[in-house]
Short mmCIF file of C-alpha atoms in Angstrom, two decimals:
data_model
loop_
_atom_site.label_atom_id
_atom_site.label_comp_id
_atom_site.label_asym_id
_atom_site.label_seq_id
_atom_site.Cartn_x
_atom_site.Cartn_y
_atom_site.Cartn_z
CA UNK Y 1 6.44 -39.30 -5.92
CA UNK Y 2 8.96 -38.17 -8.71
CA UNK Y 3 11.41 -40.12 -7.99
CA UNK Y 4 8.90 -43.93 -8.10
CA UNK Y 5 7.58 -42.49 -11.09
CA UNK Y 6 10.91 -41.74 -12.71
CA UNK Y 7 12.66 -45.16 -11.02
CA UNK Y 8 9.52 -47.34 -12.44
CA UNK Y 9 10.09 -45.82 -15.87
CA UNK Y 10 13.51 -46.07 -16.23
CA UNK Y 11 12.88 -49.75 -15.67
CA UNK Y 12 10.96 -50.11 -18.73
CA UNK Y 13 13.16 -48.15 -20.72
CA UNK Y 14 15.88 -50.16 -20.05
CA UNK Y 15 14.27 -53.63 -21.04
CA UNK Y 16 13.25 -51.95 -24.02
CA UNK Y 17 9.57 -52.30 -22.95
CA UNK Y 18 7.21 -50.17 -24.22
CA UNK Y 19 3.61 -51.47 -23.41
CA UNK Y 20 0.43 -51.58 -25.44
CA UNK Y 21 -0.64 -51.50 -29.38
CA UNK Y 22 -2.93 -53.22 -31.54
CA UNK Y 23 -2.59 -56.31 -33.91
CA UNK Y 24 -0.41 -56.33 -36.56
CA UNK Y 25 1.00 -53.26 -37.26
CA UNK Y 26 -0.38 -51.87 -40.78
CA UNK Y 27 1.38 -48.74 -42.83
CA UNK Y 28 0.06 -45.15 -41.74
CA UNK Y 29 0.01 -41.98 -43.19
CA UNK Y 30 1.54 -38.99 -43.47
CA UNK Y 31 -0.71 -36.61 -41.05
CA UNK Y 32 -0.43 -33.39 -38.94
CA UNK Y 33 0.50 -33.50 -35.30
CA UNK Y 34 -2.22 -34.96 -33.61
CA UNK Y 35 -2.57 -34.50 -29.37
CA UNK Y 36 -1.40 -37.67 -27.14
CA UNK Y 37 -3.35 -38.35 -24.19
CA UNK Y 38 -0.98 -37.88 -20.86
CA UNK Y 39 -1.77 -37.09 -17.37
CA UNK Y 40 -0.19 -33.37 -16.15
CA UNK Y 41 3.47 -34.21 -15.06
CA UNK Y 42 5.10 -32.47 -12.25
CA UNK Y 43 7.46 -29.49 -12.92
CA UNK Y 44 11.39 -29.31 -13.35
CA UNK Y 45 12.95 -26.22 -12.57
CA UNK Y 46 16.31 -26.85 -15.06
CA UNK Y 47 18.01 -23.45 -15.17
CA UNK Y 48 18.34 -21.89 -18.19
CA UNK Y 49 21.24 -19.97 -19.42
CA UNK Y 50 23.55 -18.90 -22.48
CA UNK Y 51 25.00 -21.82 -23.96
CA UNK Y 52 28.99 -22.23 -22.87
CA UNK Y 53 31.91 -23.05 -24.65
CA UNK Y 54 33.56 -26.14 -24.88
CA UNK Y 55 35.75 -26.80 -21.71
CA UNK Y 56 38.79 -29.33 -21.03
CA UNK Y 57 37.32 -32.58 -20.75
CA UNK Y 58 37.97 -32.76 -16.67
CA UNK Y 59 35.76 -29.47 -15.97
CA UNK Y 60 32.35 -30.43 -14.61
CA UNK Y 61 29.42 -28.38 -16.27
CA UNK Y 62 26.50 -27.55 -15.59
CA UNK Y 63 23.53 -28.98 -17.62
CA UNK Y 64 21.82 -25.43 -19.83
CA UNK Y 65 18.79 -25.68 -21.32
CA UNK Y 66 18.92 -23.03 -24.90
CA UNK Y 67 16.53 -21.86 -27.02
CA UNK Y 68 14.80 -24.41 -28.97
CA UNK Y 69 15.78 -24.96 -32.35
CA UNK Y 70 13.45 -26.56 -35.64
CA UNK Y 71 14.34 -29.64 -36.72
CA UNK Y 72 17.02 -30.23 -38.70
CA UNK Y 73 16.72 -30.72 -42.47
CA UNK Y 74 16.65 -33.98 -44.28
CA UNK Y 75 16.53 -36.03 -40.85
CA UNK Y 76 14.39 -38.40 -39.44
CA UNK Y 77 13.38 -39.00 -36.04
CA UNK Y 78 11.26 -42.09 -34.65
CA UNK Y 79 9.46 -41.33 -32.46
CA UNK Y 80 7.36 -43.21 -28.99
CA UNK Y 81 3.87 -41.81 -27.57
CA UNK Y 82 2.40 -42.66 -24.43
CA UNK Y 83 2.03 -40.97 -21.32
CA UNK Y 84 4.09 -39.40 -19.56
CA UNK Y 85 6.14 -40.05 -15.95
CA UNK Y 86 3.87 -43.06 -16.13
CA UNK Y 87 3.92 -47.25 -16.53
CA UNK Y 88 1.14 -47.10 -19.51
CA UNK Y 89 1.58 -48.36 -22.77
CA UNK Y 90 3.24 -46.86 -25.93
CA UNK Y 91 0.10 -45.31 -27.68
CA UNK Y 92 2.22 -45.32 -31.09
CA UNK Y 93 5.14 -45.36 -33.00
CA UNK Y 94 5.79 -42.45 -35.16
CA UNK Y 95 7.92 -40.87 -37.76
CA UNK Y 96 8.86 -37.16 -37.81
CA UNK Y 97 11.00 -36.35 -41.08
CA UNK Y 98 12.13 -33.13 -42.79
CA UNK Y 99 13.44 -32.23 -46.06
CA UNK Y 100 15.05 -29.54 -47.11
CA UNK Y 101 12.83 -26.47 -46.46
CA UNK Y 102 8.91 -26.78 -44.70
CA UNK Y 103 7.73 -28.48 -41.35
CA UNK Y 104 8.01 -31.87 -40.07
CA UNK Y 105 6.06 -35.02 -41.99
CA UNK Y 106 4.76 -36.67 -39.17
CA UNK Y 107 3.36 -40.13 -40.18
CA UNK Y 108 1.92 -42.90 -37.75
CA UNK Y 109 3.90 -46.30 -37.98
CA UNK Y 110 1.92 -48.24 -35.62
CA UNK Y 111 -1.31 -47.10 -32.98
CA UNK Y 112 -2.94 -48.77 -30.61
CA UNK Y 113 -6.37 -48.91 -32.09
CA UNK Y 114 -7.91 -52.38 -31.39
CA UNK Y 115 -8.89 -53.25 -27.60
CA UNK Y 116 -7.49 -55.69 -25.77
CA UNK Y 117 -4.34 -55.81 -27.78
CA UNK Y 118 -0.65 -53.41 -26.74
CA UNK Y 119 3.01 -53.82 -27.58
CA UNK Y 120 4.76 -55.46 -24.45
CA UNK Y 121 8.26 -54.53 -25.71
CA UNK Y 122 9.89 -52.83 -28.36
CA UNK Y 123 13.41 -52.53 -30.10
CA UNK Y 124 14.46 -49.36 -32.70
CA UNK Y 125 17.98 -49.95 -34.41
CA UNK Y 126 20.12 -46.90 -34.51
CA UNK Y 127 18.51 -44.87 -37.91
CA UNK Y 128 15.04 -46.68 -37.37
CA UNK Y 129 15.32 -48.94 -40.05
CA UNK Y 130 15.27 -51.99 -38.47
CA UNK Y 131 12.48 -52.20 -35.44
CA UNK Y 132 10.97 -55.12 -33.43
CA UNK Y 133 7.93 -55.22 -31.33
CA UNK Y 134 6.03 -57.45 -29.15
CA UNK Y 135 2.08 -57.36 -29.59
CA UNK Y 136 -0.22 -59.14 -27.01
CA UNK Y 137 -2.73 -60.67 -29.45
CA UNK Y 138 -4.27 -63.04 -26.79
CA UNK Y 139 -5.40 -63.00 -22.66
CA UNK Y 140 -3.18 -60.83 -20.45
CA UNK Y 141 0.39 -60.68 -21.53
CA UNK Y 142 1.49 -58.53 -18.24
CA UNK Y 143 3.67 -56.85 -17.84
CA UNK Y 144 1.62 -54.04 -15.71
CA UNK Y 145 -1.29 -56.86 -14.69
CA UNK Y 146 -0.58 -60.91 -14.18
CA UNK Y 147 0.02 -62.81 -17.49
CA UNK Y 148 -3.05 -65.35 -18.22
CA UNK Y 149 -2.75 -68.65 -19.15
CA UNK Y 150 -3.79 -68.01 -22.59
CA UNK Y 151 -1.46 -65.40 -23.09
CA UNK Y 152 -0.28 -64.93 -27.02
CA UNK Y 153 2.72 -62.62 -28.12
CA UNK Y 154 3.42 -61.97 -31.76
CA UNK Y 155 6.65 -60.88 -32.93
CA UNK Y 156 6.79 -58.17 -35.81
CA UNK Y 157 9.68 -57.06 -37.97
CA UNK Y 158 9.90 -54.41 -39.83
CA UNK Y 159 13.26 -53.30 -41.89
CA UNK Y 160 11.92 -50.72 -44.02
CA UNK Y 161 11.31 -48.26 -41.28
CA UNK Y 162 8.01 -49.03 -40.22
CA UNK Y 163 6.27 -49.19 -43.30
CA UNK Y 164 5.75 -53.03 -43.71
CA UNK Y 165 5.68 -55.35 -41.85
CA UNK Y 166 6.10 -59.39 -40.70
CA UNK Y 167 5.10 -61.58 -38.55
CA UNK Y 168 8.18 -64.07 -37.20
CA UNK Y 169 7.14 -66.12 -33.91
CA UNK Y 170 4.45 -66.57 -31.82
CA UNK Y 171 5.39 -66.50 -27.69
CA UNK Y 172 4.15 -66.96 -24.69
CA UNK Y 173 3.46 -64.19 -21.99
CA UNK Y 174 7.15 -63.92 -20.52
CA UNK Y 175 8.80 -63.13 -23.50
CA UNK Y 176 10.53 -59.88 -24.83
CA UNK Y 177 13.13 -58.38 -27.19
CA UNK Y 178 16.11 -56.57 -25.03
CA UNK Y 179 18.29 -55.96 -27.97
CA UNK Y 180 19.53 -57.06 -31.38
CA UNK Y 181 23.44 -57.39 -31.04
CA UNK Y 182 25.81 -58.77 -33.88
CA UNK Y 183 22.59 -59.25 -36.21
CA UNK Y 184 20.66 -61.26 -33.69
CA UNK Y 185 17.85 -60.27 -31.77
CA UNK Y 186 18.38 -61.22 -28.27
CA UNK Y 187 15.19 -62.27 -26.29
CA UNK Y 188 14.20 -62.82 -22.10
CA UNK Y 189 11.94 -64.94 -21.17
CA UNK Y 190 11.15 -66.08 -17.30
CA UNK Y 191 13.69 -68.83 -15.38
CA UNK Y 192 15.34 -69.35 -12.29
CA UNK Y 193 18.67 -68.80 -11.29
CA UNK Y 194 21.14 -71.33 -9.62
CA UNK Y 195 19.43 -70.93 -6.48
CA UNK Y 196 15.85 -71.44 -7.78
CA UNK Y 197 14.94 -67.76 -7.75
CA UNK Y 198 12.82 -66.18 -10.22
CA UNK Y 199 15.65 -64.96 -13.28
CA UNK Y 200 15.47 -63.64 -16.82
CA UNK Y 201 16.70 -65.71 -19.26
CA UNK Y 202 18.38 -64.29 -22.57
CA UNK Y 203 18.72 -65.97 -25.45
CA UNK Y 204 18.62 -65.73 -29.28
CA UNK Y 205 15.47 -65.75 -31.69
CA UNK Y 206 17.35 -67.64 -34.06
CA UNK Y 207 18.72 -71.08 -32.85
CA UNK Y 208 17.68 -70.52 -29.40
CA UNK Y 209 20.98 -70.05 -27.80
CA UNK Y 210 20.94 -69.06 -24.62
CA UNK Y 211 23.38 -65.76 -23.26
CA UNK Y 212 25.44 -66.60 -20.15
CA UNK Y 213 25.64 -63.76 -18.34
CA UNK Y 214 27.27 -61.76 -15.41
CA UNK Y 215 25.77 -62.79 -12.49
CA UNK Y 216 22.84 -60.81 -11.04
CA UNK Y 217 22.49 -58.81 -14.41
CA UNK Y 218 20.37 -56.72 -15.58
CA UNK Y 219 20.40 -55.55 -19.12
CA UNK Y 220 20.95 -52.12 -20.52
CA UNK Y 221 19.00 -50.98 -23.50
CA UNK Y 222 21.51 -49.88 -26.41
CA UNK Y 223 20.31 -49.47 -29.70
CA UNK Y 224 22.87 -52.24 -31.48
CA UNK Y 225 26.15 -53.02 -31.14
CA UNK Y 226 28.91 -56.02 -30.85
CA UNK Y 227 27.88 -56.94 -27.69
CA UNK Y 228 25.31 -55.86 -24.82
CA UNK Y 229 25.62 -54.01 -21.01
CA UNK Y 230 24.79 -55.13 -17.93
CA UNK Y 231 24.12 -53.83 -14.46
CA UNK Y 232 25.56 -55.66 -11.85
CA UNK Y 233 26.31 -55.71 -8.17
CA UNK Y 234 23.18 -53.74 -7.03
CA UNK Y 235 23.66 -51.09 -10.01
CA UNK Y 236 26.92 -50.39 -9.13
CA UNK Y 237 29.27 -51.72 -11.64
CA UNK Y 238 28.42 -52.01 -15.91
CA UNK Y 239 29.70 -54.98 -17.58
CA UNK Y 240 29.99 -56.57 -20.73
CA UNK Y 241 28.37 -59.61 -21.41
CA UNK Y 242 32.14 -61.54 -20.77
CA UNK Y 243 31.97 -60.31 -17.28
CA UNK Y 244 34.53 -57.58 -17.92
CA UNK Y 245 33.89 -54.28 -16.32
CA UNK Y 246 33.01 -51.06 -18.03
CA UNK Y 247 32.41 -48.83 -15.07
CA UNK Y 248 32.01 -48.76 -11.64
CA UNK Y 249 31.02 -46.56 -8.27
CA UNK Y 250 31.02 -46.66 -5.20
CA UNK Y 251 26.97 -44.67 -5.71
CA UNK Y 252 24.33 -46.78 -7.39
CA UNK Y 253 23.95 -45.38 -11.31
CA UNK Y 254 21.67 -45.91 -14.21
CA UNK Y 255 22.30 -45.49 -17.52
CA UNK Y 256 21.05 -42.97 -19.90
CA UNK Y 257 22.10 -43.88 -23.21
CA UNK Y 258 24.64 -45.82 -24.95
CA UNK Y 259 25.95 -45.94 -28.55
CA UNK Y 260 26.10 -48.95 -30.57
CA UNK Y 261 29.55 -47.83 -32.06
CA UNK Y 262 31.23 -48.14 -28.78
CA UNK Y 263 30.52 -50.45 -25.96
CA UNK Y 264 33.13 -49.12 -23.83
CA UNK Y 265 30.87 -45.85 -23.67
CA UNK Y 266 27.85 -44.47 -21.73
CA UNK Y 267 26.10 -41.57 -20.52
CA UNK Y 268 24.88 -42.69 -16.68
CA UNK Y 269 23.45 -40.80 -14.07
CA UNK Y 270 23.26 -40.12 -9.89
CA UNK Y 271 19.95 -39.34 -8.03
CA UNK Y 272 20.27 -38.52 -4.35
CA UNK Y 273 18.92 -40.52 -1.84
CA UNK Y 274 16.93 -38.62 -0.02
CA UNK Y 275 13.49 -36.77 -0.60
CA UNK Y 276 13.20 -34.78 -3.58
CA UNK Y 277 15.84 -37.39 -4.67
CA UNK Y 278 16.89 -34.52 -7.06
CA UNK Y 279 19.17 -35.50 -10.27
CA UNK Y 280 22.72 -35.54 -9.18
CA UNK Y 281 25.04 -35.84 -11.66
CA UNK Y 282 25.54 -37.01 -15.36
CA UNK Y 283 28.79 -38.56 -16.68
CA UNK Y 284 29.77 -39.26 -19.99
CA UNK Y 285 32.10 -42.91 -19.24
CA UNK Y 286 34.76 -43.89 -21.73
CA UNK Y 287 37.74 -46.81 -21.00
CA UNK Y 288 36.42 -46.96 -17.10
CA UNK Y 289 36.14 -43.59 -16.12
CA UNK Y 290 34.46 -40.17 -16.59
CA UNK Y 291 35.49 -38.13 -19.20
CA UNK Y 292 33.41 -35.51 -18.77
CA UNK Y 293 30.95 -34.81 -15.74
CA UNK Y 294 27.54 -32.42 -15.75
CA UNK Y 295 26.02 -31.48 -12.35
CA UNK Y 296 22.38 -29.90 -12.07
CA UNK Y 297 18.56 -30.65 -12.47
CA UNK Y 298 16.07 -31.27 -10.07
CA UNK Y 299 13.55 -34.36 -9.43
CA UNK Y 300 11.61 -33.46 -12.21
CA UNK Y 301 14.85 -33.17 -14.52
CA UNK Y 302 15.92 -35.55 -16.65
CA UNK Y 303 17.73 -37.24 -19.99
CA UNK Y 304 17.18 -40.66 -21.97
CA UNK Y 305 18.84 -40.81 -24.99
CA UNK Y 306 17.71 -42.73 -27.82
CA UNK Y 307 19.86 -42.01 -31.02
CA UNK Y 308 23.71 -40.88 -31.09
CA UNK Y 309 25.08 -38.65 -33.66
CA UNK Y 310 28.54 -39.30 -33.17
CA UNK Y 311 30.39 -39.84 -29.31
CA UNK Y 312 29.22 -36.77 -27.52
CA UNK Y 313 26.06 -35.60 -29.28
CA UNK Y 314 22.70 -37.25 -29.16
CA UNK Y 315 19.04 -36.88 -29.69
CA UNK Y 316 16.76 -37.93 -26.76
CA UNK Y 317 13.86 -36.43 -24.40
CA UNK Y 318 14.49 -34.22 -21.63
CA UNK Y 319 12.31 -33.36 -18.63
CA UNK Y 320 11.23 -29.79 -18.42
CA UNK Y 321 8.76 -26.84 -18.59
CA UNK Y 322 8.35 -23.44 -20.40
CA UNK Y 323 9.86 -21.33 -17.54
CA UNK Y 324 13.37 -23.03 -18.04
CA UNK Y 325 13.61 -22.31 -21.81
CA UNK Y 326 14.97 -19.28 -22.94
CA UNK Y 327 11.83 -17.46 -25.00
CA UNK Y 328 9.10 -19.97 -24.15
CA UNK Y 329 5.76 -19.93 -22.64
CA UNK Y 330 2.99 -22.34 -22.22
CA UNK Y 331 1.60 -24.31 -19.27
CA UNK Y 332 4.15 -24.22 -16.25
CA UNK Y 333 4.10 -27.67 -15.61
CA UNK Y 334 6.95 -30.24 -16.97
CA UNK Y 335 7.04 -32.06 -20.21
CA UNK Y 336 8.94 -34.41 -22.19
CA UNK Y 337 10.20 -33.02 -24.62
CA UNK Y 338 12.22 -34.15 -27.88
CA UNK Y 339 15.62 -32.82 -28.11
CA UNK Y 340 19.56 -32.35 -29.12
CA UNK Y 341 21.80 -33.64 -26.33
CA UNK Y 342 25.47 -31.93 -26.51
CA UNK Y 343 28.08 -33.64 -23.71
CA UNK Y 344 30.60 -31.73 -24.68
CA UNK Y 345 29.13 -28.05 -23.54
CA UNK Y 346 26.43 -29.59 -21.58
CA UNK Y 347 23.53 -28.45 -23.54
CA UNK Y 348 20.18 -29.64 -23.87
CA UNK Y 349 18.07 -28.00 -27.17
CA UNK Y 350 14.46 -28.12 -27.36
CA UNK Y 351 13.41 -29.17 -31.02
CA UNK Y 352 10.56 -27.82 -32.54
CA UNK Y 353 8.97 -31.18 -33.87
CA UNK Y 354 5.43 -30.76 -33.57
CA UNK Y 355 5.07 -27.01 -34.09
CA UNK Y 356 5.55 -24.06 -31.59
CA UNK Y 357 6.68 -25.73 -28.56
CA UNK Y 358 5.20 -26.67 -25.01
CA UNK Y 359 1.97 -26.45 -27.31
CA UNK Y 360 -0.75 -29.69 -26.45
CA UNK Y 361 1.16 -31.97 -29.05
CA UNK Y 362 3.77 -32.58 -26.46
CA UNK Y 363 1.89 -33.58 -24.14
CA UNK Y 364 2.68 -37.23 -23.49
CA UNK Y 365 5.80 -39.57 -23.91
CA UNK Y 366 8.09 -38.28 -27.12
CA UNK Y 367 10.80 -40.66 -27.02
CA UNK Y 368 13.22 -40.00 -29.82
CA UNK Y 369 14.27 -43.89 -30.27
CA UNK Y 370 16.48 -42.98 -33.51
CA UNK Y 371 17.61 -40.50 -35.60
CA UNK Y 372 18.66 -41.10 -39.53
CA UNK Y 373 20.50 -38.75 -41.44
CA UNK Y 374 21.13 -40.74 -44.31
CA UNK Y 375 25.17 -41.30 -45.62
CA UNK Y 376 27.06 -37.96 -45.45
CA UNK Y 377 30.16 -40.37 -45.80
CA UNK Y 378 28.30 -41.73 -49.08
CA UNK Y 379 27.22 -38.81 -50.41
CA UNK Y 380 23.15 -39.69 -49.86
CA UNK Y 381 22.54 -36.42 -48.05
CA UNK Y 382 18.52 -35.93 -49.03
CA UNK Y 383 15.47 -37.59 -48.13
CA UNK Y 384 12.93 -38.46 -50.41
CA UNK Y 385 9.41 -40.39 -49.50
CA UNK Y 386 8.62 -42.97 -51.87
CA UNK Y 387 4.99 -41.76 -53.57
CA UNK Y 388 4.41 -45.09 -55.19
CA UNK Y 389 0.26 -44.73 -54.70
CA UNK Y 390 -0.02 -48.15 -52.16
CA UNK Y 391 2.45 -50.02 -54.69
CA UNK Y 392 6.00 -50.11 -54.69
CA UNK Y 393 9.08 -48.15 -56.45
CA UNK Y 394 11.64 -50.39 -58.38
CA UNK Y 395 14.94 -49.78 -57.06
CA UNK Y 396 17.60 -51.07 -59.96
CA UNK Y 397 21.25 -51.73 -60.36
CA UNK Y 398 21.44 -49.34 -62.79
CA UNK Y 399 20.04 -46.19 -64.60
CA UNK Y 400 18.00 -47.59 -66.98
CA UNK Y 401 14.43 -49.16 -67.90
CA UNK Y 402 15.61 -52.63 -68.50
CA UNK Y 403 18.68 -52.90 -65.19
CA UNK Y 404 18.04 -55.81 -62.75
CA UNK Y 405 15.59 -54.77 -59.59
CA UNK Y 406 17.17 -54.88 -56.26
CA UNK Y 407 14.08 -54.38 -54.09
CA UNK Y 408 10.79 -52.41 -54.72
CA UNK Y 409 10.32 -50.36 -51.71
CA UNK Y 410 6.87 -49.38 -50.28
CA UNK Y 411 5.00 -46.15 -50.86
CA UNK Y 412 5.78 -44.42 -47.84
CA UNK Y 413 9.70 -45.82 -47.52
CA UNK Y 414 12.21 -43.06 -46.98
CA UNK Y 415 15.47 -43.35 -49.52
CA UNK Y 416 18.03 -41.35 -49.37
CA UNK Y 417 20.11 -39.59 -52.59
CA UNK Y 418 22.55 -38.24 -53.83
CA UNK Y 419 22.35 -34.81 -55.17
CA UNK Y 420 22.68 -35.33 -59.28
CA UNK Y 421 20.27 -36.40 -61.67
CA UNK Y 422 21.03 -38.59 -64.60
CA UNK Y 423 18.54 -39.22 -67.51
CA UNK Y 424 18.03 -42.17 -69.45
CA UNK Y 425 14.92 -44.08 -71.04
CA UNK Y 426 12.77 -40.98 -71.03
CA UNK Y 427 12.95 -41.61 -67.32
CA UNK Y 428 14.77 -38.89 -64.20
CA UNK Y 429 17.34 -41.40 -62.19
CA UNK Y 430 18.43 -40.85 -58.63
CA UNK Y 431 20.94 -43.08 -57.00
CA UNK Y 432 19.49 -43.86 -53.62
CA UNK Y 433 19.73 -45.54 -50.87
CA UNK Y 434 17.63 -48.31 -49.02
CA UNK Y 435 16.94 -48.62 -45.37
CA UNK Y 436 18.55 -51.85 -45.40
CA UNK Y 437 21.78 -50.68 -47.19
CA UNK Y 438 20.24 -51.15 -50.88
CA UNK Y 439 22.05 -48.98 -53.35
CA UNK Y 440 20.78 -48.77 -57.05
CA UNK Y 441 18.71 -45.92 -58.95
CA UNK Y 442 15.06 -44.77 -59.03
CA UNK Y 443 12.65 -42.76 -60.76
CA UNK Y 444 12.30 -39.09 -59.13
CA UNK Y 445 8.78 -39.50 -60.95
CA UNK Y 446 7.58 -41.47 -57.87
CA UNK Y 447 9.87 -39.81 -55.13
CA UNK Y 448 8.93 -36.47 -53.26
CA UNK Y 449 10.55 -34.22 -50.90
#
């Protein structure tokens, strides 16, 4: 029963889908945790133990679960609901954010609040700045129950993080988003093969243009990138979209996670074959081979990971239940729970977004799609929330009253700055950052931690 329920949701994951919603999403606000609906999931019995050191990069480890850890200062996480082990829809799209000092801002991007309407797919850019979604607006839009004939999809951008939002296209039932590679969304949409068998088609939002791909391919979800992944040859062998390969086995694989820096690299994953069809093995893949293997975990076990830090650290979810966390109590049953992936010692660390965990506000989905951290390269290190009281805050070129406006971003739009003040026209400038790359200066009058 694990292993359907695990199999059927992997599926989803990887076409990005992430059912249900409501109409157009609106801005939310910042709230406390609130519960998620979720049937009681089956438990994992991950073993726990002291975290190890880094070993050479051919020694297989084994995966350790450590003591779970707050989150991190001045980060953001976005965050999918829903139930979990299940096929339901995404109940809503959050964002969990800290600043310096104090506990996680949790505050609801979208929610499923109007009957009759879900999101039917979804797509998060690495830092969740840029995010796509699918709403069923009209009949049955599948893809749980048969599409009707009157079936309406409307496509919704957002590139402020959630906050506002647009309305591009209008489909029918058999479209999604899979992916947004070089700056285009890439879509599917129902066809037939060569033969005349039922087949995905990809293409491009803009122009149309459809994707030749590898033959008998099936897309992996990556959060961005120069190109996309594909499963081939009965989930044996990962290509790119040229047909060249990536990886291969001689076991069928799926993939857990891959970063948009690098499409030569991937985090994939063995299940045995037989009854409890326990979780095999992990491997972190780089130029065609493994270069670094993790053993361990049971049927109730397992990683997705939704936002890379750098190459071998990554934020995700990861299946498991009070008795395999060092310090923890609660229900002894599994959850999904939100946390810091490290492939180079094999560690998995609970984090502490919605209080004390394995508490009822993890009960459900938690599927880290992102992680931001601003521009440590840059120098825009801290996160501010823009407290512009439902208008906007002037971002300008430069510090002063009368400097050109670059964009006015939403109240509720997280900038990033750089530590420094400078003082001009009576006013306190920051030099921030935008969520789609916008550099200038803004009041700290109308920016909070």
């Amino acid at each position: 029963m694990k292993r359907s329920l695990f199999a059927t949701f992997a599926l989803f994951t990887l076409l990005g889908v992430a059912c249900s919603g409501d109409g157009p999403p609106s801005p939310g606000s910042d709230a406390s945790p609130s519960v998620s609906p979720g049937a009681t999931p089956p438990p994992a019995t991950a073993t726990a133990s002291p975290a190890p050191t880094t070993p050479a990069a051919d020694t297989p480890l084994t995966w350790t679960i450590t003591r779970p850890q707050p989150m991190p200062a001045d980060t953001v996480f976005i965050v999918e609901k829903g139930c979990y082990q299940c096929d339901g829809p995404a109940t809503a799209l959050e964002r969990v954010s800290t600043a310096g000092v104090g506990s996680p801002q949790v505050r609801t991007l979208f929610e499923a609040t109007t009957p009759g309407t879900y999101i039917t797919s979804l797509y998060v850019a690495p830092g969740g700045h840029d995010i796509w979604l699918f709403v069923c607006t009209a009949g049955g839009c599948g893809p749980l129950g048969p599409a009707s004939a009157d079936a309406k999809q409307t496509l919704h951008h957002s590139d402020d993080g959630g906050i506002t939002w647009s309305e591009v296209a209008v489909f029918g039932a058999d479209t999604g988003i899979v992916s947004v590679v070089a700056g285009l969304p890439i879509l599917s949409r129902g066809g037939v093969d060569a033969s005349g068998n039922p087949a995905a088609v990809y293409f491009t939002l803009q122009g149309g243009r459809v994707i030749t791909t590898p033959a008998g391919a099936f897309p992996v979800y990556q959060s961005g990138g120069s190109d996309m992944l594909w499963q081939t040859e009965g989930n044996t062998k990962l290509r790119k979209t040229d047909g060249s390969i990536v990886f291969e086995s001689e076991r069928p694989f799926q993939v857990a996670g891959t970063p948009a820096s690098n499409a030569s690299t991937a985090l994939v994953y063995w299940r045995e074959t037989d009854p409890p069809f326990a979780l095999g093995e992990h491997a972190l893949i780089d130029g065609g081979k493994a270069i670094r293997t993790i053993k361990g975990g049971d049927a109730g076990f397992f990683i997705w990971v939704g936002g890379w830090i750098d190459g071998t650290r990554a934020v995700g979810r990861a299946g498991m239940m009070p008795a395999d966390v060092p310090g923890a109590t609660g229900p002894q049953h599994s959850f999904s729970i939100p946390s810091l992936i490290n492939l180079d010692k094999g560690t998995v660390t609970p984090l502490e977004l919605y209080g004390p965990l394995f508490s009822d506000a993890y009960i459900g989905r938690n599927t880290v799609r992102a992680i931001d951290t601003g521009d440590a390269a840059g120098g825009f290190t801290l996160r501010y929330v823009v407290t512009a009281d439902s208008d906007c805050l002037n971002v300008r070129k430069e510090p002063a009253a009368a400097s050109g406006i670059l964009r006015c971003f939403a109240d509720g739009v997280i900038l990033w700055a750089k530590p420094g003040e400078t003082s001009s026209d009576g006013i306190t400038w920051l030099e921030v950052l935008g969520p789609d790359g916008t550099k200038g200066f803004a009041s700290k009058e109308f920016l909070a931690r």
